[in-house]
XYZ file of C-alpha atoms in Angstrom:
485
model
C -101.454 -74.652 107.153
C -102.155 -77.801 105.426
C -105.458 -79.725 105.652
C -104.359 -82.806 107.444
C -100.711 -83.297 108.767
C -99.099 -86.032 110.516
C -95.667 -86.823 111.173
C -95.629 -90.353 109.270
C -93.476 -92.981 108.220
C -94.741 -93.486 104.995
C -91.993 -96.649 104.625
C -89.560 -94.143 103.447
C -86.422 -95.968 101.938
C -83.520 -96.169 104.092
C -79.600 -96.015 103.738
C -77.630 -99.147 102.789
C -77.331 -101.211 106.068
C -75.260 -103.659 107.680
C -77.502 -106.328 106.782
C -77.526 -104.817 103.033
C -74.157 -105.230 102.630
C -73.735 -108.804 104.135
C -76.207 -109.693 101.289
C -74.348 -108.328 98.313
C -71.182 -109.949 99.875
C -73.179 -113.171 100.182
C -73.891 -112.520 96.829
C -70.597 -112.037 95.300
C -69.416 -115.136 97.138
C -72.489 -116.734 95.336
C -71.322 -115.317 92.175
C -67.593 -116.661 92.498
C -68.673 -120.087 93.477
C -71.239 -119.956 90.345
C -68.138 -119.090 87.931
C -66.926 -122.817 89.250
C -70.077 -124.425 88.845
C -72.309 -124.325 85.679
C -73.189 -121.238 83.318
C -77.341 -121.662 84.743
C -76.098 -121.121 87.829
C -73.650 -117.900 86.956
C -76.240 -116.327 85.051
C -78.850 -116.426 87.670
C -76.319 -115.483 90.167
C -75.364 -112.500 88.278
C -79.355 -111.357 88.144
C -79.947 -111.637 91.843
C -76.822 -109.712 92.187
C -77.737 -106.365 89.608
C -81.395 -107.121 91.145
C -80.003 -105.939 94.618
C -78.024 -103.441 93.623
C -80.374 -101.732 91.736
C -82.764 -102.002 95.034
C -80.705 -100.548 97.215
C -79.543 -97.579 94.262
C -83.402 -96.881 94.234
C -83.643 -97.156 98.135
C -80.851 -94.193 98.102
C -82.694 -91.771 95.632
C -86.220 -92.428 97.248
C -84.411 -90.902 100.172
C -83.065 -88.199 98.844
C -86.461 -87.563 96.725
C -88.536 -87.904 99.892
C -86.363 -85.877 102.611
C -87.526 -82.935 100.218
C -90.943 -81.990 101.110
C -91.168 -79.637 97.615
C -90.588 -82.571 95.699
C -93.717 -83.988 96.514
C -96.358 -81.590 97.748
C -97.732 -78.546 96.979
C -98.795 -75.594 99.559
C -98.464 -78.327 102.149
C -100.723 -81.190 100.187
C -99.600 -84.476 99.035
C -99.141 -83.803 95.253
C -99.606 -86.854 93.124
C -98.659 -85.331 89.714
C -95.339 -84.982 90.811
C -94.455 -88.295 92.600
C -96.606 -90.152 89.863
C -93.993 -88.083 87.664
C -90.894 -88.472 89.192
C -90.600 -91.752 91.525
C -91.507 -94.896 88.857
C -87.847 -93.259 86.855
C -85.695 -92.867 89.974
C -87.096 -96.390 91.400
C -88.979 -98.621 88.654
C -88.562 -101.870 91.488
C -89.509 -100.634 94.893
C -91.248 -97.127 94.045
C -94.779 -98.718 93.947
C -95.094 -99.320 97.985
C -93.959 -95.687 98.485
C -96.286 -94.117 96.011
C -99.205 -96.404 97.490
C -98.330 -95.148 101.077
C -98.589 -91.642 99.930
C -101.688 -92.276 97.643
C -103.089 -93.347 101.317
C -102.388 -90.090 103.172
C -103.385 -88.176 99.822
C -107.334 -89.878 100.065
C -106.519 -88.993 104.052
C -105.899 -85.419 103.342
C -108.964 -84.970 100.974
C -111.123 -87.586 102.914
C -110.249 -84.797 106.355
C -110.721 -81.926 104.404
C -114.027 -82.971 102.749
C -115.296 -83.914 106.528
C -113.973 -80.695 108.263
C -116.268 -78.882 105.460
C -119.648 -80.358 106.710
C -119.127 -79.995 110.224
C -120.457 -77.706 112.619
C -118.356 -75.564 114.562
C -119.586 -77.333 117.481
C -118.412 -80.916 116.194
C -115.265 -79.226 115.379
C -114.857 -78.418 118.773
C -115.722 -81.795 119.989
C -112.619 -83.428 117.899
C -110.028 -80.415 118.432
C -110.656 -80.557 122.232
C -109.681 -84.140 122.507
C -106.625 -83.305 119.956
C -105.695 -80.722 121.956
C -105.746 -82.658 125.295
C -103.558 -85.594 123.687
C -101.117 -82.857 122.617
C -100.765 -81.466 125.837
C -100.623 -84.363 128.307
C -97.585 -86.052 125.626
C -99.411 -88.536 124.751
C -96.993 -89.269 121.442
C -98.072 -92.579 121.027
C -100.316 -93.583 117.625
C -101.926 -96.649 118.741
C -102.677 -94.967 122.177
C -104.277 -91.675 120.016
C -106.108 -93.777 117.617
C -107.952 -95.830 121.229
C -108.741 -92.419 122.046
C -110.283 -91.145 118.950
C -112.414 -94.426 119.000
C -113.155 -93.882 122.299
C -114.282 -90.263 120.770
C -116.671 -92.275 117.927
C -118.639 -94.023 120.789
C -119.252 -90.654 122.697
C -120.836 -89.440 119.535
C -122.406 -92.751 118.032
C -124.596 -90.043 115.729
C -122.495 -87.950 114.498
C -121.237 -88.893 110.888
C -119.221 -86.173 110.152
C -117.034 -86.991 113.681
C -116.700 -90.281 112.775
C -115.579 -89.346 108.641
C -113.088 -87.298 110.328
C -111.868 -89.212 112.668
C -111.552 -92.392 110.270
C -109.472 -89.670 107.762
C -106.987 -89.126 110.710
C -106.320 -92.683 111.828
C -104.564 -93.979 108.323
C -101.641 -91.798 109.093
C -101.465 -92.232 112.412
C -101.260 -95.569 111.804
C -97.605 -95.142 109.558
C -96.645 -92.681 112.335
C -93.786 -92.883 114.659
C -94.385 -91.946 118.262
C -92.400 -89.071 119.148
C -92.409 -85.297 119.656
C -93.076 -84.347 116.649
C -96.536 -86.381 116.859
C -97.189 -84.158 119.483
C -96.675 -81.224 117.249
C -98.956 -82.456 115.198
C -102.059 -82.973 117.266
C -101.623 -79.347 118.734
C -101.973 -77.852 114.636
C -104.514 -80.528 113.835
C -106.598 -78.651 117.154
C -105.796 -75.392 116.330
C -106.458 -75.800 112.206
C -110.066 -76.863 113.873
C -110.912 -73.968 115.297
C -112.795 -71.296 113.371
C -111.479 -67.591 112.463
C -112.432 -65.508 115.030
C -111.627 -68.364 118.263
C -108.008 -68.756 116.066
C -107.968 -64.511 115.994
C -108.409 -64.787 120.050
C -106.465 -67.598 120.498
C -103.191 -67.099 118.786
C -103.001 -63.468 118.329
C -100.302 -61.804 120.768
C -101.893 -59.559 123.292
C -100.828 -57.739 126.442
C -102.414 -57.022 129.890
C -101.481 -55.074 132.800
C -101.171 -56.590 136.632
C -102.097 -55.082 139.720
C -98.270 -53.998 140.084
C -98.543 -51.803 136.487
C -96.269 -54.516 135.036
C -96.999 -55.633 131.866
C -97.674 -58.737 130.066
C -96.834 -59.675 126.511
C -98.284 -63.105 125.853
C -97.546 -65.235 122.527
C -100.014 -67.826 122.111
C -98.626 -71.686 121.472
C -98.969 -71.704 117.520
C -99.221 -75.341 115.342
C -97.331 -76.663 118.437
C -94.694 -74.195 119.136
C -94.177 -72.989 122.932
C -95.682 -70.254 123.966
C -93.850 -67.479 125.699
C -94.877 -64.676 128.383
C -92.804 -61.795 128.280
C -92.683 -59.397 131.783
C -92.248 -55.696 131.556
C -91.484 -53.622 134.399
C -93.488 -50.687 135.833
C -91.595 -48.290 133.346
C -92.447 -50.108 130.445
C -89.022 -52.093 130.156
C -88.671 -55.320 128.521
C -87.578 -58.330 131.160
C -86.331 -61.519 129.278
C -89.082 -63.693 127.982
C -90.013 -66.630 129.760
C -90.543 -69.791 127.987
C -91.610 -72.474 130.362
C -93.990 -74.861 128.724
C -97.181 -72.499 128.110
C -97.728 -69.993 130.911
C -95.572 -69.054 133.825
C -95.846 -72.837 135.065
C -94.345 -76.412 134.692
C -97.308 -78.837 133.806
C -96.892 -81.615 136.766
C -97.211 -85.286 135.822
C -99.740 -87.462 137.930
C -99.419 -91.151 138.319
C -97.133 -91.002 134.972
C -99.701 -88.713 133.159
C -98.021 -85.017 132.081
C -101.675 -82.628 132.707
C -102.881 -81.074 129.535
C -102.203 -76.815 131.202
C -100.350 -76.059 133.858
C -101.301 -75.529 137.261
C -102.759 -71.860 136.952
C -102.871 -69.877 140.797
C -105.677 -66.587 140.725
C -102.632 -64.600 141.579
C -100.868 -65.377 138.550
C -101.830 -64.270 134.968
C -101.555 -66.672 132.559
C -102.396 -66.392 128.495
C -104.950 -70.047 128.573
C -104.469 -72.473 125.763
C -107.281 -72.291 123.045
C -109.391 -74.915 124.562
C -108.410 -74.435 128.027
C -111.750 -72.035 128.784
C -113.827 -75.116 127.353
C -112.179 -77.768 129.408
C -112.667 -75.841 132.360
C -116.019 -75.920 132.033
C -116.368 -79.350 130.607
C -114.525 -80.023 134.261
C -116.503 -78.196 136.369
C -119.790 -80.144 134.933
C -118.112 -83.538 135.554
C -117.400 -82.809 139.060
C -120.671 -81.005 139.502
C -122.501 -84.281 138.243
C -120.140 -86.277 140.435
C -120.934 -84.089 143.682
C -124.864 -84.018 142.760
C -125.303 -87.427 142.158
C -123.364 -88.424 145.132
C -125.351 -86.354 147.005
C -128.683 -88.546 146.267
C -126.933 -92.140 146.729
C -128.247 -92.629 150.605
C -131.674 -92.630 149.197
C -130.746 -94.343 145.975
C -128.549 -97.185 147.657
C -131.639 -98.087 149.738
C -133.914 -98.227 146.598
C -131.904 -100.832 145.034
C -131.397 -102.698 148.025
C -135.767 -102.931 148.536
C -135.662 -103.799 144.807
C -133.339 -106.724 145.502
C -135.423 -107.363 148.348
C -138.960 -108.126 146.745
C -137.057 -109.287 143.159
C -135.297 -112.297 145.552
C -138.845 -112.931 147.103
C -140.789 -113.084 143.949
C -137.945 -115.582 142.436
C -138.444 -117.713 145.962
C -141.955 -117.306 145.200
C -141.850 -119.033 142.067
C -140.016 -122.339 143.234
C -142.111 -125.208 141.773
C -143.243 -127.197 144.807
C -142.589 -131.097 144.360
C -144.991 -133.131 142.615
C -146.471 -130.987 140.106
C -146.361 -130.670 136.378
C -143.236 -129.026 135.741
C -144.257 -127.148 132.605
C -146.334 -125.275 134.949
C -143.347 -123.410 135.804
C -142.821 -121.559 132.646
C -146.263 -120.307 132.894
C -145.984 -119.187 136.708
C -142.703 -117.117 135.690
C -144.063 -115.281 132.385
C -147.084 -114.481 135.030
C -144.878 -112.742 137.405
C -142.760 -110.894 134.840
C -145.781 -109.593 133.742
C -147.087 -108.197 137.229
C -147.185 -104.590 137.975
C -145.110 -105.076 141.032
C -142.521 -107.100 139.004
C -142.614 -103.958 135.886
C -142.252 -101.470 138.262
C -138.972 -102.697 139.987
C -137.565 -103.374 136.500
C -138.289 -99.539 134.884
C -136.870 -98.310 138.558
C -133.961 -99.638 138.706
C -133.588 -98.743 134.678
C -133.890 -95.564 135.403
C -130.896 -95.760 138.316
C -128.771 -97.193 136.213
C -129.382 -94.455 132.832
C -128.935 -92.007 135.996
C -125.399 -93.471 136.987
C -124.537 -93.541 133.382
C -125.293 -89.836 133.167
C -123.630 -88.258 136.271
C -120.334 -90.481 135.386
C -120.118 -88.727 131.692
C -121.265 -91.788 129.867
C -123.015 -92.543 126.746
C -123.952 -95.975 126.461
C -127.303 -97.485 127.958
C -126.196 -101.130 127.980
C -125.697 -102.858 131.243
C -125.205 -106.992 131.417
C -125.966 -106.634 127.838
C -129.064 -105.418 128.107
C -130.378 -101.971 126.968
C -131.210 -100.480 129.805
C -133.429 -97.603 127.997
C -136.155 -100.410 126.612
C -136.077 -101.906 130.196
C -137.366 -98.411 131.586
C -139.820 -98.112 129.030
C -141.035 -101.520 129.677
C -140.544 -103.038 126.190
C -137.716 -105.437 127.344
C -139.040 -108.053 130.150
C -136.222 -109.804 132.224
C -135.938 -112.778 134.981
C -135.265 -112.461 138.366
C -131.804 -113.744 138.120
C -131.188 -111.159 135.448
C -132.771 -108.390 137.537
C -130.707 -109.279 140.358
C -126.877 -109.119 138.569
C -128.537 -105.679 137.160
C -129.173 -104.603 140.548
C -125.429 -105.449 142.151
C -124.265 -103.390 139.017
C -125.907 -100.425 139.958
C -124.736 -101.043 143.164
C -120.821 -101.083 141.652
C -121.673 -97.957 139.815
C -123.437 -96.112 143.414
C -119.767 -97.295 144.947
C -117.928 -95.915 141.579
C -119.801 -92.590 141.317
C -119.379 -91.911 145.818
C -115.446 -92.700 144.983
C -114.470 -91.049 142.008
C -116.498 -88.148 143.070
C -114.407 -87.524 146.617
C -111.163 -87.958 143.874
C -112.550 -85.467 141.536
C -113.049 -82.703 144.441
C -109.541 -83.382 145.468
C -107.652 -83.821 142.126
C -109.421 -80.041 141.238
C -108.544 -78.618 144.818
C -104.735 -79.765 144.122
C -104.248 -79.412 139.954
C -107.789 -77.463 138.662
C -110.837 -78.009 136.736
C -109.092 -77.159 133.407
C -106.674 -80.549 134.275
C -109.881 -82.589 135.323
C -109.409 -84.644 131.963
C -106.214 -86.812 132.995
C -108.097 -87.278 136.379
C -110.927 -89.106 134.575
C -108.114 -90.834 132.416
C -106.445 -92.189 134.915
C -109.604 -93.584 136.951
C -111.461 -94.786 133.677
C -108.222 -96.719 133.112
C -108.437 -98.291 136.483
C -112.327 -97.928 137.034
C -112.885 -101.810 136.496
C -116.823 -102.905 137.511
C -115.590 -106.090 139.096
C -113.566 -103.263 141.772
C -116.529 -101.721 143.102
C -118.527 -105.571 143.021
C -116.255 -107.098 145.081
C -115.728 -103.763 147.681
C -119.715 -103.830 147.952
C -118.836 -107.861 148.675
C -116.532 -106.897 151.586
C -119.535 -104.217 152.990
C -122.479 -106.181 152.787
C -121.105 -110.107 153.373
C -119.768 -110.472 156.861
C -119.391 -114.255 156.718
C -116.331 -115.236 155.928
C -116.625 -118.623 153.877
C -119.396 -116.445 152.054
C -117.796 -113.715 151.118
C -115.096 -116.141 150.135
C -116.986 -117.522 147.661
C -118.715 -115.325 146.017
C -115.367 -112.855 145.443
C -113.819 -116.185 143.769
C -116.619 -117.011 141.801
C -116.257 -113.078 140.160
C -112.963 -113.113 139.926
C -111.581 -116.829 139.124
C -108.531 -118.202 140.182
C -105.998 -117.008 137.096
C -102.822 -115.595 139.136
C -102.428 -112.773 136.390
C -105.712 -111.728 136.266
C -105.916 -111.067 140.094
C -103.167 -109.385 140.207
C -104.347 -106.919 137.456
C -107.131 -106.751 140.124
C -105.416 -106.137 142.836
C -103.664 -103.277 140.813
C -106.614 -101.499 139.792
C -108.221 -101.890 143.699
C -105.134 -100.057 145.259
C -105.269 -97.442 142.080
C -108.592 -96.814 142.836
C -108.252 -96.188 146.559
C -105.569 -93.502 146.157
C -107.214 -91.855 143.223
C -110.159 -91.884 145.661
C -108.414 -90.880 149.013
C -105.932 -88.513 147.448
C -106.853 -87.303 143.967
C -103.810 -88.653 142.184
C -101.456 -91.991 141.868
C-alpha cells in the first residue's frame, strides 16, 4: 500500500473541447482574413495558430501519459525520474504545471511518510480514527475533510507530529475531487495507520459460531472495499454472502448525516470496523461526562447565579458619588479587583467554566477572549462588567451541557455509542453560544420590553443572521428532545 494516497486532480490535461475547437476555427478565420491583410499580420496569425495546436496535441498525450499509473510511479509512489524523463518531450508548452502538481503530492508523500515514522502508535490512532469516521459517514467532500483535520490540529495544539501529518495530507486533498473514490481513500489512509498486529486483527478473515451452531465467515472492509459476512448453516453449508455495507446492517442517515457503523443489535453478530471498539469507548466517555456533569448543574447553576449576585453589588458599589474627584475612581476599582472576595469569585467561576469545557470534550480554555486557566490561578485580574458576560457564558454552557446531554442518552439508546460521533457533529454544527444565551434570556427575564431588549441587543437586527438563529434554536431542540434531526 502506498504511503500517502489520494484520489486527486492533479490538473490532468483534458480532451479537445467544444470551446477548443471554436478557437482554432476562430483562428483559421483569423488566418484567412490575415492572408487579405498584411504579411505582419499572417505571420503572427499563423504562430498563434501552430501555438494552439501544439497545446492541445500535448493536452492529448499528457492524458494518455497520465491515465497510466506505471508511467509515473513506482510501487505506488510518485516517481519523479520518470515524469522528469518523459513529460518535458511529449509536452515542452504545458508539461511544467503538471509536473509541478505532481512534484507537490511527491513532497506530500515523503512529507506523510517522514511524519507517520515519528509518531506514536497512540497519535496514529488519534488521526486514523477521525479518517476512519469521515470515510464511513461519506463525507467525500475535500474542503469539508480538510475543516475537520484542522479541527483535529486544535484538539491536539501539542502534538507536532499530528499536525506534520496532517499538513502532508491537506495538499492533495486540496487538488481532489469529491466523490467516492475520496471515500476510498480515507478508509486506506486509516487502515495504512494502524500498526501490524491491530491490521492482523482487523482485516484478517475469521469465523465464529452463533448460539444456533451456524457459522460466520467475516471479511474485514480492506483499503475501502465492502466487507462481506458469509452465513453457514448448522451442517456446515455455505449460504450466499451478504454484502450490505459492513455488517449485517444498513448504516441509517440522521438529519442528512450517513453514521460511521451500522446500527449493531446484541442479538446480531457483527465483524466491527477497525476503529469501531475505540469509538465505542470514546462514546461512552462523552456521554458519561455529559450525564456526570449534568448531574452537578443544580448546585453549579446556583453558584454562578450568587457570583453574579455579589460581582453586580461590588460594581454598584463602586459608582462614584457626585462631586468628587473623578480620578478617584480608578483607584476605588483596582482596590476592589484586588479584594479577596472579588479573587475568589473570579478563580470560581474559572474553574466552572475549565469544568464545562471538560465534560463537553473541549480543549480550549478561552472564554470572551480571556484565558480562563490564568483567571483561576489568579494571574489575570478582570472588571466587573467582564466578570459578568463570563458568568452568562457559563450559564450558556450549564444550558448546552443539560441539553446535549438528554440528546446524547437518546441518540445512543436509538443508533449506539459506536455512532455517538455524528451526534456530536451534528450538535457542534448547530451548538451556537448565542442559542443557549438567549434560552437562559427567555428563563430568567419575565418582563417583556426587557427581555426584548436584551435578545436584540445579542442578536442585532440583520434578517439573515436571525434566521440562521432561528435555524440552529429549532436544531437544537430536536437534537435535544429526540436525539436526531
Amino acid at each position: 500500500m502506498a504511503d500517502f494516497q489520494m484520489n486527486v486532480n492533479y490538473a490532468k490535461p483534458q480532451v479537445t473541447s467544444l470551446g477548443d475547437m471554436v478557437n482554432m476555427a476562430s483562428g483559421i478565420q483569423n488566418y484567412q482574413q490575415a492572408q487579405q491583410l498584411n504579411p505582419l499580420a499572417l505571420e503572427k496569425a499563423q504562430i498563434e495558430n501552430q501555438v494552439l495546436k501544439q497545446k492541445n496535441d500535448e493536452r492529448l498525450r499528457l492524458q494518455e501519459f497520465t491515465n497510466n499509473p506505471l508511467n509515473w510511479q513506482t510501487n505506488g509512489r510518485i516517481d519523479m525520474d520518470k515524469i522528469n524523463a518523459v513529460i518535458p518531450k511529449i509536452a515542452p508548452l504545458t508539461g511544467a504545471d503538471v509536473i509541478s502538481s505532481l512534484s507537490g503530492l511527491s513532497k506530500s508523500q515523503t512529507d506523510a511518510t517522514t511524519a507517520k515514522n515519528s509518531m506514536t502508535q497512540g497519535m496514529r490512532q488519534i488521526v486514523a480514527g477521525r479518517l476512519g469516521i469521515l470515510g464511513r459517514m461519506g463525507i467525500d467532500d475535500p474542503q469539508t475533510i480538510v475543516g475537520e483535520l484542522d479541527r483535529l490540529k486544535n484538539e491536539n495544539p501539542d502534538s507536532r507530529e499530528v499536525h506534520d501529518l496532517i499538513e502532508a495530507y491537506k495538499y492533495p486533498l486540496s487538488k481532489a475531487q469529491r466523490g467516492p473514490n475520496v471515500l476510498k481513500d480515507l478508509i486506506a489512509q486509516e487502515q495504512s495507520l494502524l500498526s501490524p498486529a491491530q491490521k492482523e486483527t482487523a482485516l484478517t478473515p475469521s469465523i465464529s459460531t452463533t448460539a444456533q451452531g451456524q457459522t460466520i465467515l467475516t471479511q474485514p472492509s480492506v483499503a475501502g472495499s465492502k466487507p462481506t459476512a458469509t452465513v453457514g448453516v448448522a451442517a456446515g453449508l455455505q449460504n450466499t454472502p451478504q454484502q450490505d455495507g459492513g455488517t449485517m446492517g444498513q448504516n441509517p442517515v440522521v438529519g442528512n448525516l450517513p453514521l460511521p457503523y451500522p446500527i449493531r443489535k446484541a442479538s446480531q453478530p457483527y465483524a466491527p470496523e477497525p476503529t469501531e471498539a475505540a469509538d465505542q469507548i470514546a462514546g461512552q466517555g462523552y456521554r458519561n461526562r455529559l450525564i456526570e456533569a449534568q448531574g452537578g448543574l443544580p448546585q453549579s447553576r446556583r453558584n454562578v447565579e450568587e457570583v453574579i449576585k455579589q460581582a453586580t453589588g461590588i460594581g454598584e458599589d463602586l459608582m462614584f458619588p457626585g462631586g468628587g474627584v473623578f480620578g478617584r475612581l480608578e483607584q476605588r476599582v483596582l482596590s476592589a479587583m484586588k479584594s479577596d472576595q472579588y479573587d475568589m469569585l473570579a478563580k470560581d467561576l474559572a474553574n466552572m467554566a475549565l469544568s464545562n469545557t471538560k465534560a463537553m470534550g473541549g480543549v480550549g480554555n478561552t472564554v470572551a477572549g480571556l484565558d480562563m486557566q490564568a483567571v483561576a490561578n489568579g494571574t489575570v485580574k478582570v472588571p466587573t462588567s467582564v466578570l459578568i458576560n463570563i458568568a452568562r457564558r457559563v450559564q450558556a454552557d450549564q444550558t448546552n451541557i443539560d441539553m446535549q446531554a438528554n440528546g446524547a442518552q437518546k441518540f445512543a439508546q436509538q443508533y449506539g455509542d459506536n455512532n455517538i460521533k455524528a451526534y456530536q457533529q451534528l450538535w457542534n454544527a448547530n451548538a451556537d453560544t448565542k442559542v443557549f444565551e438567549v434560552m437562559n434570556i427567555y428563563k430568567d427575564i419575565t418582563d417583556p420590553t426587557k427581555r426584548k431588549f436584551e435578545i436584540e441587543k445579542l442578536l442585532g437586527s440583520d434578517p439573515a443572521k436571525r434566521q440562521e438563529f432561528f435555524n440552529k434554536y429549532q436544531n437544537i431542540k430536536k437534537l435535544s428532545e429526540t436525539g436526531g434531526l
